[in-house]
mmCIF file of C-alpha atoms in Angstrom:
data_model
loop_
_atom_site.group_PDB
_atom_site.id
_atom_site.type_symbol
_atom_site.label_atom_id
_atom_site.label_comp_id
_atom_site.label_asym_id
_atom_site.label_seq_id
_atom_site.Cartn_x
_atom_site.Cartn_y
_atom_site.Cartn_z
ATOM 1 C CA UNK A 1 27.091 34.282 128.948
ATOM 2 C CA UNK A 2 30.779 34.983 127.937
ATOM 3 C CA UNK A 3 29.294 38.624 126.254
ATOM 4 C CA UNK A 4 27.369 38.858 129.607
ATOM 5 C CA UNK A 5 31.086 38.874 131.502
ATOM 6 C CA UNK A 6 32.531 40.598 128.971
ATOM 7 C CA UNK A 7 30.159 43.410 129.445
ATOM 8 C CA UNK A 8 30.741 43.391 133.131
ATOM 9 C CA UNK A 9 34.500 43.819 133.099
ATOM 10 C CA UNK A 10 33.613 46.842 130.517
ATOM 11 C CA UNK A 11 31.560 48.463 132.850
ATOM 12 C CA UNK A 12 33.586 47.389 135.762
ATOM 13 C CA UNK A 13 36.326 49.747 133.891
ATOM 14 C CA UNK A 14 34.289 52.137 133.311
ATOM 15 C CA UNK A 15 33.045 52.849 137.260
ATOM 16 C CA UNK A 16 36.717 52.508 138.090
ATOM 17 C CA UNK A 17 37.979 55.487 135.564
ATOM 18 C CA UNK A 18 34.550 57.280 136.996
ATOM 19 C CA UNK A 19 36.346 56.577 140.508
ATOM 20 C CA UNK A 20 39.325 59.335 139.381
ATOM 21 C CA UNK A 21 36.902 61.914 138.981
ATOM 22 C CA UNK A 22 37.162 63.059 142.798
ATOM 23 C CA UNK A 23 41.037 62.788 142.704
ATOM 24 C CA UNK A 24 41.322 65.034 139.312
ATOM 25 C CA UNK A 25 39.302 68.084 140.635
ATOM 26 C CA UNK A 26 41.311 67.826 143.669
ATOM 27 C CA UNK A 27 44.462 67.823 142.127
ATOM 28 C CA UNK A 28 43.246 71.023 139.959
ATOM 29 C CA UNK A 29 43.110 72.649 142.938
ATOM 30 C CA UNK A 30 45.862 72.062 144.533
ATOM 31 C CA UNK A 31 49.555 73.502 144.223
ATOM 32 C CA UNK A 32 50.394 70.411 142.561
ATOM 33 C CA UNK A 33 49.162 71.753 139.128
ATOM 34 C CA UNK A 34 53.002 74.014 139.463
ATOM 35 C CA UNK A 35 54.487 70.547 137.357
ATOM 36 C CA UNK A 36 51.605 70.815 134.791
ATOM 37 C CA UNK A 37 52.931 71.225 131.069
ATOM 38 C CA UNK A 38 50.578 71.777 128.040
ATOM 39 C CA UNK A 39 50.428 68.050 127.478
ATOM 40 C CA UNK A 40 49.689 67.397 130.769
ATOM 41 C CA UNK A 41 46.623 69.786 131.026
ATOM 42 C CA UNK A 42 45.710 68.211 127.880
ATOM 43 C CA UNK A 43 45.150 64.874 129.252
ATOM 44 C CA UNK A 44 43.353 66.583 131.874
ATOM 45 C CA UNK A 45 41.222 67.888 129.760
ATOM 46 C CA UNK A 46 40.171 64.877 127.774
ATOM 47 C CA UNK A 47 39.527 62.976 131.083
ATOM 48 C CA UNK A 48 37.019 65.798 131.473
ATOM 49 C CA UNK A 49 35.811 65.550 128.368
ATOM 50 C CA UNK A 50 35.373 61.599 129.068
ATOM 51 C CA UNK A 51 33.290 61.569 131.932
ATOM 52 C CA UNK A 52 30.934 64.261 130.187
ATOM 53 C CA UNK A 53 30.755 61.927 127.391
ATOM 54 C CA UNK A 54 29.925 59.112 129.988
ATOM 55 C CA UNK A 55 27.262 61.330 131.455
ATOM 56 C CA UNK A 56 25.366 61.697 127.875
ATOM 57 C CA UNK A 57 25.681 57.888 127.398
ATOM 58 C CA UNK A 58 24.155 56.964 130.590
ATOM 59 C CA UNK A 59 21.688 59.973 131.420
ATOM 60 C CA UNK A 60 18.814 57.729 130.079
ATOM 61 C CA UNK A 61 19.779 54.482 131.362
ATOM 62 C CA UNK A 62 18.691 54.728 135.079
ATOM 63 C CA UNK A 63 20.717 51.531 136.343
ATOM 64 C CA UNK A 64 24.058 52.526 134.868
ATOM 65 C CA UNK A 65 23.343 56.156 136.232
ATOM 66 C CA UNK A 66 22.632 54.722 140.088
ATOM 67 C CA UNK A 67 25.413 52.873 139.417
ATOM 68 C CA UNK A 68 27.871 55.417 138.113
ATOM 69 C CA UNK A 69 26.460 57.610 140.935
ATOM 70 C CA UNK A 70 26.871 54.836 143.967
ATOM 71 C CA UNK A 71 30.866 54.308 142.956
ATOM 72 C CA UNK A 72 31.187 58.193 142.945
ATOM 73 C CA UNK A 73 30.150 58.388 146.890
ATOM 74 C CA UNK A 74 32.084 55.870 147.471
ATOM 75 C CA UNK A 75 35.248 57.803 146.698
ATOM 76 C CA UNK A 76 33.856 60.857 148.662
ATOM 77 C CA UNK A 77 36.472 63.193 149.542
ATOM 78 C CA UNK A 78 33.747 65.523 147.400
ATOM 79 C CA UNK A 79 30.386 65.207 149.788
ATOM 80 C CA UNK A 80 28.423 67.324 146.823
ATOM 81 C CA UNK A 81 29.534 64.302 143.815
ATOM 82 C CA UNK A 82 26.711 62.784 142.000
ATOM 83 C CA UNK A 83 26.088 61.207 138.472
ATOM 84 C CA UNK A 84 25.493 64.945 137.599
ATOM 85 C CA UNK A 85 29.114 65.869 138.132
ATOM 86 C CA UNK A 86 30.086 64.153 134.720
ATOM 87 C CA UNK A 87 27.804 66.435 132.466
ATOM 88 C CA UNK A 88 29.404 69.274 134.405
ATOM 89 C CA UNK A 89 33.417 68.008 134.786
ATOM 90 C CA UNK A 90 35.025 70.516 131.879
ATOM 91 C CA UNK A 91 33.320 73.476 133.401
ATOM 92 C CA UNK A 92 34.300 72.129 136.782
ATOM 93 C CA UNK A 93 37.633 71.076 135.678
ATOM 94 C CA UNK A 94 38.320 74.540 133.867
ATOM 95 C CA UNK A 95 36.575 76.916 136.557
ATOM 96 C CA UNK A 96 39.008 75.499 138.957
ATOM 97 C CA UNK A 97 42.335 75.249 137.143
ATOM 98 C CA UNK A 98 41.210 78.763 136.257
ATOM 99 C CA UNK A 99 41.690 79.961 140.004
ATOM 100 C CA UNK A 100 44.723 78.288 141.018
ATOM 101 C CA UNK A 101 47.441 80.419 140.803
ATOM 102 C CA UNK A 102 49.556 77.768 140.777
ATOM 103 C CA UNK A 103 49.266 76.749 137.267
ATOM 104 C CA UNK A 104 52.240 77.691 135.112
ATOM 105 C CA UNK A 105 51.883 80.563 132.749
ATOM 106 C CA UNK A 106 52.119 78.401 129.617
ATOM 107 C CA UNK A 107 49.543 76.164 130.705
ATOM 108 C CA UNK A 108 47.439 78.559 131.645
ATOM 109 C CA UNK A 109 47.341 80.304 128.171
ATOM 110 C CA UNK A 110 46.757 76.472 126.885
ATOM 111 C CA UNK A 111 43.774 76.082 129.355
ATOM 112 C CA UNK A 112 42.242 79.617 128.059
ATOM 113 C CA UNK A 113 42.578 78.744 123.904
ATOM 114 C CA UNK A 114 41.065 75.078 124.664
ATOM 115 C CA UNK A 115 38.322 77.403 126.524
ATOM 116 C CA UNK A 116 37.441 79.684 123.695
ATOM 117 C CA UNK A 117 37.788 77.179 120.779
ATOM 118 C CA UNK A 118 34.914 75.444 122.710
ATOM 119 C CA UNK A 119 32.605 73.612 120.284
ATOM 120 C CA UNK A 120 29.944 76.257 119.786
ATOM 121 C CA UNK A 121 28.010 77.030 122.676
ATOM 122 C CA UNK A 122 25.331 73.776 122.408
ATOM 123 C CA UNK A 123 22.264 73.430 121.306
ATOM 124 C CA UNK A 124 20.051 73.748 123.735
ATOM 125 C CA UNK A 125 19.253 76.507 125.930
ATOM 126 C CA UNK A 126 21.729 76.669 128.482
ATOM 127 C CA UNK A 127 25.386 78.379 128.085
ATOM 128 C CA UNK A 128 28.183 75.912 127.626
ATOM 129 C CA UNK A 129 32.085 76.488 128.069
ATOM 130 C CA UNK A 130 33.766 79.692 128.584
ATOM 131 C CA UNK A 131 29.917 81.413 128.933
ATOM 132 C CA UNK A 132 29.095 79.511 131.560
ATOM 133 C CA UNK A 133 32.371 79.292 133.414
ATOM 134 C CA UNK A 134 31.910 83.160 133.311
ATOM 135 C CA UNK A 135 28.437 83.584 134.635
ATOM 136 C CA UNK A 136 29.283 81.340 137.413
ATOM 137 C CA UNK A 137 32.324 83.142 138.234
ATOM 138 C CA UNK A 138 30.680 86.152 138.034
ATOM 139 C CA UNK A 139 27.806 85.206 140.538
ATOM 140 C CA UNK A 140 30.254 83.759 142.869
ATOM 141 C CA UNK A 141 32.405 86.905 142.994
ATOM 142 C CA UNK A 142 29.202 88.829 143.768
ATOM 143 C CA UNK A 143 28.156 86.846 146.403
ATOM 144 C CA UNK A 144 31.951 86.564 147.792
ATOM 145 C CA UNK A 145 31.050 90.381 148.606
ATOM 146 C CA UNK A 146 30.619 91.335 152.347
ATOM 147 C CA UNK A 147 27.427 90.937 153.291
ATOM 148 C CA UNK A 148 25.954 94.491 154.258
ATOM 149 C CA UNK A 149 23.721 94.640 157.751
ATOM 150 C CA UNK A 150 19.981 93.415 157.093
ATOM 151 C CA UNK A 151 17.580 95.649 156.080
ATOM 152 C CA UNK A 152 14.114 95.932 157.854
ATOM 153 C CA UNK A 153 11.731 94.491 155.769
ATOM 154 C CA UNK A 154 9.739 92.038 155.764
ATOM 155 C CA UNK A 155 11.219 90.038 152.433
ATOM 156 C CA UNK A 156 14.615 89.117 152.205
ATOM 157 C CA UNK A 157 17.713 91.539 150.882
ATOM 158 C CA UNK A 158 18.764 91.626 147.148
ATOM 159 C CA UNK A 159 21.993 89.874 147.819
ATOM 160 C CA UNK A 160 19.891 87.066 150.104
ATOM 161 C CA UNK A 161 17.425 86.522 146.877
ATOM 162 C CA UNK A 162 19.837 86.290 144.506
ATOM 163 C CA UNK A 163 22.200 83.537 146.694
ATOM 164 C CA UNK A 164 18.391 81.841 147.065
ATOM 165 C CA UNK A 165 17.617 81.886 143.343
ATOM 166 C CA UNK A 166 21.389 80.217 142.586
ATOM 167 C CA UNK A 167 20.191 77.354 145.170
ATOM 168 C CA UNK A 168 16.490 76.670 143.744
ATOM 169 C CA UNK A 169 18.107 76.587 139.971
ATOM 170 C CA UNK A 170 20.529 74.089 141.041
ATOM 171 C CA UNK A 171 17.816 72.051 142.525
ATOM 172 C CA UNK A 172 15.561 72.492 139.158
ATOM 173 C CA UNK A 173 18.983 71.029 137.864
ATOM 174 C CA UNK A 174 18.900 68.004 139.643
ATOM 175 C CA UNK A 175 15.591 67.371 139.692
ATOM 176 C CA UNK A 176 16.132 67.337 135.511
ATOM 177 C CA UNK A 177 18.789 65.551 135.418
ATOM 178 C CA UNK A 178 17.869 62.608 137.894
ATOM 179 C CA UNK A 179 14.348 62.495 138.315
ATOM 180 C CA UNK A 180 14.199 58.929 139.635
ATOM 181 C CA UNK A 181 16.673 59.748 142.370
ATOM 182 C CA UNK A 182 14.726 62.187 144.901
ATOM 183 C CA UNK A 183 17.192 60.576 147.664
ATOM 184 C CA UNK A 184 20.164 62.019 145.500
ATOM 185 C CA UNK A 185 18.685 65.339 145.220
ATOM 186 C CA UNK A 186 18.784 65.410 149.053
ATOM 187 C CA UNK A 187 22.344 64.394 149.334
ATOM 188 C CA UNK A 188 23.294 67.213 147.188
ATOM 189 C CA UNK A 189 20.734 69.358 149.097
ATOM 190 C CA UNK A 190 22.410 68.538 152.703
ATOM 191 C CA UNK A 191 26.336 68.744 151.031
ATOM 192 C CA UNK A 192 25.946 72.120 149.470
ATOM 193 C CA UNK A 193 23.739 73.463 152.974
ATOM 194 C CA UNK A 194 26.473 71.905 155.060
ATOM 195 C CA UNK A 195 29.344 74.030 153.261
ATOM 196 C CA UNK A 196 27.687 77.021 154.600
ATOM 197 C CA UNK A 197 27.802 78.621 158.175
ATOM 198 C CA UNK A 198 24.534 77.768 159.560
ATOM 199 C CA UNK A 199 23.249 81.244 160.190
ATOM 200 C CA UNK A 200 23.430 81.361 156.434
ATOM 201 C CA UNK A 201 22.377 78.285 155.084
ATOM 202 C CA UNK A 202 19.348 78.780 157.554
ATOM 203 C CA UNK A 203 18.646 82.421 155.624
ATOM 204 C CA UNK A 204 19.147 80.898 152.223
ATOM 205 C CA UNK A 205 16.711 78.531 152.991
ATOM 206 C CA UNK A 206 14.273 80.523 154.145
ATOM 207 C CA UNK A 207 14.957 83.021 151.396
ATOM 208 C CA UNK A 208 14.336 80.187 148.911
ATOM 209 C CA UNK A 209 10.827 78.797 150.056
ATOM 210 C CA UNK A 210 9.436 82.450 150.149
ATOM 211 C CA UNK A 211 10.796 83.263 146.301
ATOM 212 C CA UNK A 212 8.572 79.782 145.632
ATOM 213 C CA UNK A 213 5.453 81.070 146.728
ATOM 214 C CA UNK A 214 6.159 84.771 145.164
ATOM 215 C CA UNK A 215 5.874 83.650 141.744
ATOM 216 C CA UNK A 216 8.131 81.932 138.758
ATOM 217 C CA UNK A 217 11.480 83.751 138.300
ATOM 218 C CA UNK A 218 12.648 85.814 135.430
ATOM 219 C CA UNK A 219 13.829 82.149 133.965
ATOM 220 C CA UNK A 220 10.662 80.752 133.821
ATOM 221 C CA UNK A 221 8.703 83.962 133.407
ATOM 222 C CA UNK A 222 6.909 85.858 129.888
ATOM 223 C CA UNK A 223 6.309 82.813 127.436
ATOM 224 C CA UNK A 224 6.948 79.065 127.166
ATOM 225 C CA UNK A 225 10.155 78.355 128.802
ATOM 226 C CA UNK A 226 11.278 74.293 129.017
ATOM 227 C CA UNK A 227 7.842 73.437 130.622
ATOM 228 C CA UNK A 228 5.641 74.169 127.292
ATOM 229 C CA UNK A 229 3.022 77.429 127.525
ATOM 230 C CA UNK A 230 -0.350 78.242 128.710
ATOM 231 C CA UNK A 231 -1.820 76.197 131.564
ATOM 232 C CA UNK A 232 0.300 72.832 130.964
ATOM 233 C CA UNK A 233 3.263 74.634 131.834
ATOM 234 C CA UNK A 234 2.180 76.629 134.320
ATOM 235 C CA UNK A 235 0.849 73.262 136.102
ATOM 236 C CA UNK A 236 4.137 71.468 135.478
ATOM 237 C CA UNK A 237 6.532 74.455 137.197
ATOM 238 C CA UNK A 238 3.950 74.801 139.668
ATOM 239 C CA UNK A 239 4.835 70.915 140.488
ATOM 240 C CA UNK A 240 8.285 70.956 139.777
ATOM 241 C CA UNK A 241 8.407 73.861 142.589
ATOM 242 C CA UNK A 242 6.071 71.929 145.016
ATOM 243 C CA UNK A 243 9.027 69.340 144.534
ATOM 244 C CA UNK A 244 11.573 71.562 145.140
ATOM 245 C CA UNK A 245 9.681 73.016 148.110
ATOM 246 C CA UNK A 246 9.434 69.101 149.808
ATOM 247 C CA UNK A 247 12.904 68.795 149.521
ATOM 248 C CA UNK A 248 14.050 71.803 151.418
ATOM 249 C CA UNK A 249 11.264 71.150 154.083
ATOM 250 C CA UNK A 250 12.823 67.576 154.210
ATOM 251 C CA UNK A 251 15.831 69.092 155.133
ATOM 252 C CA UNK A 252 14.709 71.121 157.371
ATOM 253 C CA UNK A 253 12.307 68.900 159.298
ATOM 254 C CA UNK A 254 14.441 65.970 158.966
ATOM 255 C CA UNK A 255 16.531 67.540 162.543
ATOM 256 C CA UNK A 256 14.505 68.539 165.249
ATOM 257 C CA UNK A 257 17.711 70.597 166.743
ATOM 258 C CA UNK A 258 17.935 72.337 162.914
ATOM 259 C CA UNK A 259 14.791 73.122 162.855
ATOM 260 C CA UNK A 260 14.995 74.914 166.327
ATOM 261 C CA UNK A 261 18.030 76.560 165.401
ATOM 262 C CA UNK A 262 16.587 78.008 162.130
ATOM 263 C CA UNK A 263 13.867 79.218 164.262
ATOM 264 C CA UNK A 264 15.564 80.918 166.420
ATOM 265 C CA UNK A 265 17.682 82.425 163.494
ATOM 266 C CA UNK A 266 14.292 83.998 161.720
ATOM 267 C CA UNK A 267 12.070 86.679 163.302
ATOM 268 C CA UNK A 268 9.073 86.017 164.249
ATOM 269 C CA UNK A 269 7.169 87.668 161.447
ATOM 270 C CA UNK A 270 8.933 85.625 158.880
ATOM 271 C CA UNK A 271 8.026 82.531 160.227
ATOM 272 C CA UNK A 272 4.844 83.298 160.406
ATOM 273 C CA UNK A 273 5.009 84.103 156.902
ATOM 274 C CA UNK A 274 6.633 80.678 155.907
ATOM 275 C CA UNK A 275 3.664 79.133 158.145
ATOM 276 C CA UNK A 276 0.939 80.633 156.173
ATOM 277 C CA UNK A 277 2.177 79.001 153.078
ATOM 278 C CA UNK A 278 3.583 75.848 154.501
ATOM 279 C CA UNK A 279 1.202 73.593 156.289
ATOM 280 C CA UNK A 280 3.939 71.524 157.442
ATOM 281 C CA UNK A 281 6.318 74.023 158.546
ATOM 282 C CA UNK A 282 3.362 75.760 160.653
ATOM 283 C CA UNK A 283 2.692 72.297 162.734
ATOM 284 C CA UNK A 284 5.812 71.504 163.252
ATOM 285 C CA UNK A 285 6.896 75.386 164.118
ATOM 286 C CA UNK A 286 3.574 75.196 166.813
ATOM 287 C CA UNK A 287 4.719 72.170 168.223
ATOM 288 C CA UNK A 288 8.285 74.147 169.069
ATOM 289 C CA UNK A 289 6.444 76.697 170.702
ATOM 290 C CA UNK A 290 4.326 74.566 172.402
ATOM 291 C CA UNK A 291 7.496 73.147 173.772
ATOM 292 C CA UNK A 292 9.394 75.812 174.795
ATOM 293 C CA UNK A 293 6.097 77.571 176.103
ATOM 294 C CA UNK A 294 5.570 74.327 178.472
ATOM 295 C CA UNK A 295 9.250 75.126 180.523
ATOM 296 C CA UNK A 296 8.054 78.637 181.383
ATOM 297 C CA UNK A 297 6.862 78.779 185.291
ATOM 298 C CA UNK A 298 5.007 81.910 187.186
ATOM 299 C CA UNK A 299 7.047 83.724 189.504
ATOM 300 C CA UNK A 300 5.192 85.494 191.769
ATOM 301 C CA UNK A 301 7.419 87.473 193.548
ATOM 302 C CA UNK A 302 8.033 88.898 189.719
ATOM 303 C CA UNK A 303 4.437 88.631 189.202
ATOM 304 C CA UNK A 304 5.893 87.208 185.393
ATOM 305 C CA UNK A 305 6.549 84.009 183.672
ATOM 306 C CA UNK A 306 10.016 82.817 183.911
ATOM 307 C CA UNK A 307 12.596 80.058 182.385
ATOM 308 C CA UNK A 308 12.589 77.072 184.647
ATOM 309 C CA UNK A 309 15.590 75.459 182.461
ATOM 310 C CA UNK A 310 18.314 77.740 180.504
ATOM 311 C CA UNK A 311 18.814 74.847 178.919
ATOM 312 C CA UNK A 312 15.420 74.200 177.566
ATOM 313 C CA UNK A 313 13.473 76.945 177.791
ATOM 314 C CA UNK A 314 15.019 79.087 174.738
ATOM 315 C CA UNK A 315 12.344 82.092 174.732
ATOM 316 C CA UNK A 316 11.609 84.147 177.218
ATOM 317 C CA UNK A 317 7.910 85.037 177.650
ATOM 318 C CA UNK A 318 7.727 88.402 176.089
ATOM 319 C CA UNK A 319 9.471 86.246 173.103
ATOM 320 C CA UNK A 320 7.379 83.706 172.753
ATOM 321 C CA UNK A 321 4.126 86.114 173.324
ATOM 322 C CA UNK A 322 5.706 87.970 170.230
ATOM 323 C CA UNK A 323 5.732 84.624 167.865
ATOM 324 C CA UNK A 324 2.082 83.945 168.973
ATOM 325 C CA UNK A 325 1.182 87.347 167.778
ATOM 326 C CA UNK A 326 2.932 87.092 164.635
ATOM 327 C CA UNK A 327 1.290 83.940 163.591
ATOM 328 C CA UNK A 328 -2.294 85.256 164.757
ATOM 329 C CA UNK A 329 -1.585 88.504 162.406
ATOM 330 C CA UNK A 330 -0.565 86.190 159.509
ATOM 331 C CA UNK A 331 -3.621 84.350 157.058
ATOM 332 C CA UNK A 332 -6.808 83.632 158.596
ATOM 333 C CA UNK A 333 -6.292 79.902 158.185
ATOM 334 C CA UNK A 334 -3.198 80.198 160.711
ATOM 335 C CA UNK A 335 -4.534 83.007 163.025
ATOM 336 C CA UNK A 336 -7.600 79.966 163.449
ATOM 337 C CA UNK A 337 -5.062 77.467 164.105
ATOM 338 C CA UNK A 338 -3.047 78.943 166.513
ATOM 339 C CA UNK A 339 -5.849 80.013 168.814
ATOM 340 C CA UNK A 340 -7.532 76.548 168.619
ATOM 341 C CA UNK A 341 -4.029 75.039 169.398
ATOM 342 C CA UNK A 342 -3.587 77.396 172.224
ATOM 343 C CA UNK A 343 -6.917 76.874 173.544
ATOM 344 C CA UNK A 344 -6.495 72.964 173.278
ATOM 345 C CA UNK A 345 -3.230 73.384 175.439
ATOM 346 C CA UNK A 346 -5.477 75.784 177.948
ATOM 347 C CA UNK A 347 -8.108 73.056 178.460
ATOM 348 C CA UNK A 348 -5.448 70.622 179.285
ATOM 349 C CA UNK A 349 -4.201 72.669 182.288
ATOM 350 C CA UNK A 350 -7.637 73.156 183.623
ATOM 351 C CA UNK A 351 -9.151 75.669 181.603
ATOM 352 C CA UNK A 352 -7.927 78.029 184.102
ATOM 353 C CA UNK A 353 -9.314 81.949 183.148
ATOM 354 C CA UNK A 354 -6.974 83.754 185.686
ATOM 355 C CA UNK A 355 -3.765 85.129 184.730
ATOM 356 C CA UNK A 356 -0.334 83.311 186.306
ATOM 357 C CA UNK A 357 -2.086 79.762 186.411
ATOM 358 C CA UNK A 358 -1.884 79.134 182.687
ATOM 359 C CA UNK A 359 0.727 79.773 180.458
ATOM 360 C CA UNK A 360 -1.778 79.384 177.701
ATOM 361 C CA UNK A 361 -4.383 81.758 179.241
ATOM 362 C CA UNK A 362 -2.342 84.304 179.680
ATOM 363 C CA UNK A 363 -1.184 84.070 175.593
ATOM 364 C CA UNK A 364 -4.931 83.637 174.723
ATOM 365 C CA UNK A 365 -5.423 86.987 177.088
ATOM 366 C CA UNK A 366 -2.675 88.648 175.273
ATOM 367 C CA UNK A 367 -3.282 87.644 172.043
#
């Protein structure tokens, strides 16, 4: 019993040091880093070093890591902090101290040699230290670019794939690192959307679920990658991506007023794409249209249908006749679906075959 408590005020300890982490990045980016002398960045730097040592101590021990991960939102000034954080806090740590212009010269040159006499660059596949501080840096400076106008096509821009790719290998990040915590990887999922203007965030997304259904990317692609070779691997990236796919779709269906905005941020044809490949999207998209279809009235005097409600009705008809189209030119599982839907809502308004009585006939009639 006594090594039971014993343990308890250990670990109590430990989540209160793990409780600092929020306050140290902050401080590295703030101008109070102007005071910082070499020792002083040292310490720094072994706090970092700390935590990532916590984070390989407690990676496979899911109760510590829930529990590490719990005290960290509890100190949220950082929405995006998880258990993950701690593998990542000298990268974090030095990427930030590395942009503040506020750190003194001499601690500065102190930061960079601790950089580059990194331990090696680890042993596993993925870039450690200075090599991965610069690829990040890197990527964020090219997406910091300004964004050109869109191009018409019907797949997303270079600049909109690449910001999409960044997001779905975080994600394959977090799945990886805490696999029993799906309602983490959301958390992260809804911090890191929410720190981006929602035309954006709604693009990224969007961008994202069609790279999932175009293939594996040039990280998983020609040979046996993490997942193993030959059909085993193929199978387990094709479920790892089917995860990956839930959780943006639980994002995105998870607010009925986000989900209409991100439709009404998309054209119609790329929806209709996104439909064909997501059976959940393509109900839930219908059911919008059947809703905003339902607050259109027949004017005769304009011999057209009209919004009854600004407020409600957000398409106008030749909109909304467009989005029907698009969907019945997509697969020929959706084209079927969409007409049977249609004609379900005709035969509840009377199965009316005259134009201006029906909303619904007149789609089915233009369609």
């Amino acid at each position: 019993r006594s090594n039971l408590r014993r343990q308890g005020r250990a670990m109590e300890l430990v989540l209160g040091q793990v409780e600092q982490l929020p306050a140290l990045l902050a401080v590295s980016r703030s101008a109070l880093v102007r005071d910082w002398d070499s020792l002083t960045l040292d310490r720094a730097l072994q706090w970092a070093r700390y935590f990532q040592h916590l984070y390989d101590r407690f990676r496979d021990r899911p109760q510590l890591r829930e529990a590490v991960g719990r005290r960290l939102r509890r100190s949220q000034p950082y929405p995006l902090l998880g258990f993950s954080t701690l593998g990542r806090c000298p990268q974090l740590l030095g990427l930030a101290l590395l942009e503040n212009r506020a750190l003194p010269p001499a601690a500065c040159r102190r930061l960079l040699r601790s950089l580059l006499q990194c331990p090696g660059a680890g042993s596993g596949p993925e870039p450690r230290g200075l090599q991965l501080l610069a690829r990040r840096k890197a990527a964020a400076c090219l997406l910091a670019l300004p964004r050109r106008p869109p191009r018409r096509s019907p797949g997303p821009g270079i600049q909109l794939q690449a910001e999409a790719q960044l997001l779905l290998s975080r994600l394959r990040e977090e799945r990886q690192e805490e696999v029993r915590e799906a309602a983490g990887q959301l958390r992260w999922l809804c911090g890191a959307l929410e720190q981006l203007p929602q035309p954006r965030a709604f693009e990224v997304v969007a961008a994202a679920l069609a790279v999932l259904k175009q293939g594996p990317g040039p990280e998983q692609a020609g040979g046996r990658g993490r997942h193993g070779s030959g059909l085993d691997g193929h199978r387990a990236s094709a479920t790892g991506d089917g995860c990956t796919a839930g959780l943006l779709l639980s994002w995105l269906l998870g607010s009925q007023e986000r989900f209409a905005a991100f439709c009404l941020c998309l054209p119609g044809s790329h929806l209709a794409f996104l439909a064909g490949h997501y059976s959940q999207l393509s109900r839930s998209y219908l059911d919008l249209l059947t809703g905003w279809g339902s607050h259109l009235v027949y004017d005769p005097l304009q011999g057209q249908w009209v919004k009854s409600c600004l407020d409600k009705a957000e398409l106008s008809w030749e909109e909304l006749r467009q989005r029907f189209i698009c969907l019945c030119q997509g697969s020929t599982l959706l084209k079927e679906q969409t007409q049977a839907a249609l004609k379900l809502l005709r035969t509840q308004d009377g199965d009316f075959k005259v134009s201006g009585l029906s909303v619904w006939t007149d789609l089915l009639m233009e369609i």
